[in-house]
């Protein structure tokens, strides 16, 4: 597996990485993996959706020497001077900072645009101006919009269904323009329903997986929007971490200015997901309640990941079942953390 070889090379020849959104779900997992590979990591976050306890948990999982390789900067990507400061001397940027959630973008489109478009452009420009070697960013499967094609191919997208989808597609357009205009190397990763440890169950915009797990642990009702036959390509966090590091280190010129589906390549309905979580938790006390379909939601999502395999060497290590087992074990073991309710 190519990723194992890349890990060995990084340990022998460390790089300087910047992870934006480092206190969030995906960002904190990236920081943890990079520190365990003895990399120097700069983290940027404004704590709008990230948490200090995520950073504290990383500190407990790495050695003291590895933790000393981490520098945290509190700041906002909508401030260009902050972006210019944190990108100086950096080899690779892993840009995860954004305002996620389709429902949030429908309620607060201006905020979503400020963070996901203006903030993105600030980071991209600062990275270019400071001669960063590679810029990898979080795109989204939401860019497929109303496309009915299954599985999803990167070259085929439909009409966008939410402001969030628009912001992520604009990111990809900027990536292409910066490569054509400046030969600046960027890679976009279209995440498909990522889940795993440190994903928060807090708030109205929490993802379905942690919210359901938390609800079932506490014997509270579980809500499904629609008839439950909506399907998703649920992707465990370790697969996403692998993809980011592969994208940050690849020397394949064909991968530059490209967007890649990052998923497990599977498909599961919400009804089946509910049954699987309930079975793993060995509970039948949480009531299942169906609500109206949500505006902006894609009906079915399933990724073709051949392009990422071919050009990046991406090879998922976890399918839904494997990731679900690890996630549930982690949530059950972290009831004392603030992933379920504010203290």
Coordinates of N, CA and C in Angstrom, one line a residue, residues 1 3 26 29-30 189 191-196 233-247 261-266 305 308 312-323 326:
X1 N 0.8 -1.2 0.0 CA 0.0 0.0 0.0 C 0.9 1.2 0.0
X3 N 0.4 4.3 0.9 CA 0.3 5.1 2.1 C 1.3 4.7 3.1
X26 N -12.2 16.8 11.5 CA -11.2 16.3 10.6 C -9.8 16.9 10.8
X29 N -7.9 15.2 13.7 CA -7.4 13.9 13.3 C -6.2 13.9 12.4
X30 N -6.2 15.0 11.5 CA -5.0 15.2 10.7 C -3.8 15.6 11.6
X189 N -10.4 17.6 -2.4 CA -10.9 16.3 -1.9 C -12.4 16.4 -1.6
X191 N -15.2 15.1 0.0 CA -15.5 14.2 1.1 C -16.9 13.7 1.0
X192 N -17.1 12.4 1.3 CA -18.5 11.8 1.3 C -18.8 11.4 2.7
X193 N -19.6 12.2 3.4 CA -20.2 11.8 4.7 C -19.2 11.2 5.7
X194 N -18.2 12.0 6.1 CA -17.1 11.6 7.0 C -17.7 11.4 8.4
X195 N -17.2 10.3 9.1 CA -17.5 10.1 10.4 C -16.4 9.5 11.2
X196 N -16.4 9.5 12.5 CA -15.4 8.9 13.3 C -15.1 9.7 14.6
X233 N -22.7 7.4 1.1 CA -21.4 6.7 1.1 C -20.6 7.1 2.3
X234 N -20.9 6.5 3.5 CA -20.3 6.9 4.7 C -18.8 6.5 4.8
X235 N -18.0 7.5 5.1 CA -16.5 7.4 5.0 C -15.8 7.6 6.3
X236 N -15.1 6.6 6.8 CA -14.5 6.7 8.1 C -13.3 7.6 8.1
X237 N -13.0 8.3 9.2 CA -12.0 9.4 9.2 C -10.6 9.0 8.8
X238 N -10.2 7.7 9.1 CA -8.9 7.3 8.8 C -8.7 7.3 7.3
X239 N -9.7 7.0 6.5 CA -9.6 7.1 5.0 C -9.4 8.5 4.6
X240 N -10.0 9.5 5.2 CA -9.9 10.9 4.9 C -8.5 11.4 5.2
X241 N -8.0 11.0 6.4 CA -6.6 11.3 6.8 C -5.6 10.8 5.8
X242 N -5.7 9.6 5.4 CA -4.9 9.0 4.4 C -4.9 9.8 3.1
X243 N -6.1 10.2 2.6 CA -6.2 10.9 1.4 C -5.5 12.3 1.4
X244 N -5.6 13.0 2.6 CA -5.0 14.3 2.7 C -3.5 14.2 2.6
X245 N -2.9 13.2 3.3 CA -1.5 13.0 3.3 C -0.9 12.6 2.0
X246 N -1.7 11.7 1.3 CA -1.3 11.3 0.0 C -1.3 12.5 -1.0
X247 N -2.4 13.3 -0.9 CA -2.5 14.5 -1.8 C -1.4 15.5 -1.5
X261 N -12.9 12.2 -5.5 CA -13.9 11.6 -4.5 C -13.1 10.8 -3.4
X262 N -13.4 11.2 -2.2 CA -12.8 10.5 -1.1 C -13.9 9.9 -0.3
X263 N -14.0 8.5 -0.4 CA -15.1 7.8 0.2 C -14.7 6.3 0.4
X264 N -15.6 5.5 0.8 CA -15.3 4.1 0.9 C -15.8 3.3 -0.3
X265 N -16.6 4.0 -1.1 CA -17.1 3.4 -2.3 C -18.3 2.5 -2.1
X266 N -19.0 2.7 -0.9 CA -20.2 1.9 -0.6 C -21.4 2.8 -0.5
X305 N -14.4 5.8 -6.7 CA -13.1 6.3 -6.1 C -11.9 5.8 -7.0
X308 N -9.0 8.6 -7.5 CA -8.2 8.7 -6.3 C -7.2 7.6 -6.2
X312 N -3.6 9.1 -6.9 CA -3.1 9.4 -5.5 C -2.5 8.1 -4.8
X313 N -3.0 7.0 -5.3 CA -2.6 5.7 -4.6 C -3.5 5.5 -3.4
X314 N -4.7 6.1 -3.4 CA -5.7 6.0 -2.3 C -6.2 4.6 -2.2
X315 N -6.3 4.1 -1.0 CA -6.9 2.8 -0.8 C -7.5 2.7 0.6
X316 N -8.9 2.8 0.7 CA -9.6 2.9 2.0 C -9.2 1.7 2.8
X317 N -9.0 2.0 4.1 CA -8.6 0.9 5.1 C -9.9 0.5 5.9
X318 N -10.9 1.3 5.8 CA -12.1 1.0 6.6 C -13.4 1.1 5.8
X319 N -14.2 0.1 5.8 CA -15.5 0.2 5.3 C -16.5 0.7 6.4
X320 N -17.7 0.8 6.0 CA -18.7 1.4 7.0 C -18.7 0.6 8.3
X321 N -18.8 -0.7 8.2 CA -18.9 -1.6 9.4 C -17.7 -1.5 10.3
X322 N -16.5 -1.5 9.7 CA -15.3 -1.4 10.5 C -15.2 0.0 11.2
X323 N -15.5 1.1 10.4 CA -15.5 2.4 11.0 C -16.5 2.6 12.1
X326 N -15.4 1.1 15.4 CA -14.3 1.9 16.0 C -15.0 3.2 16.6

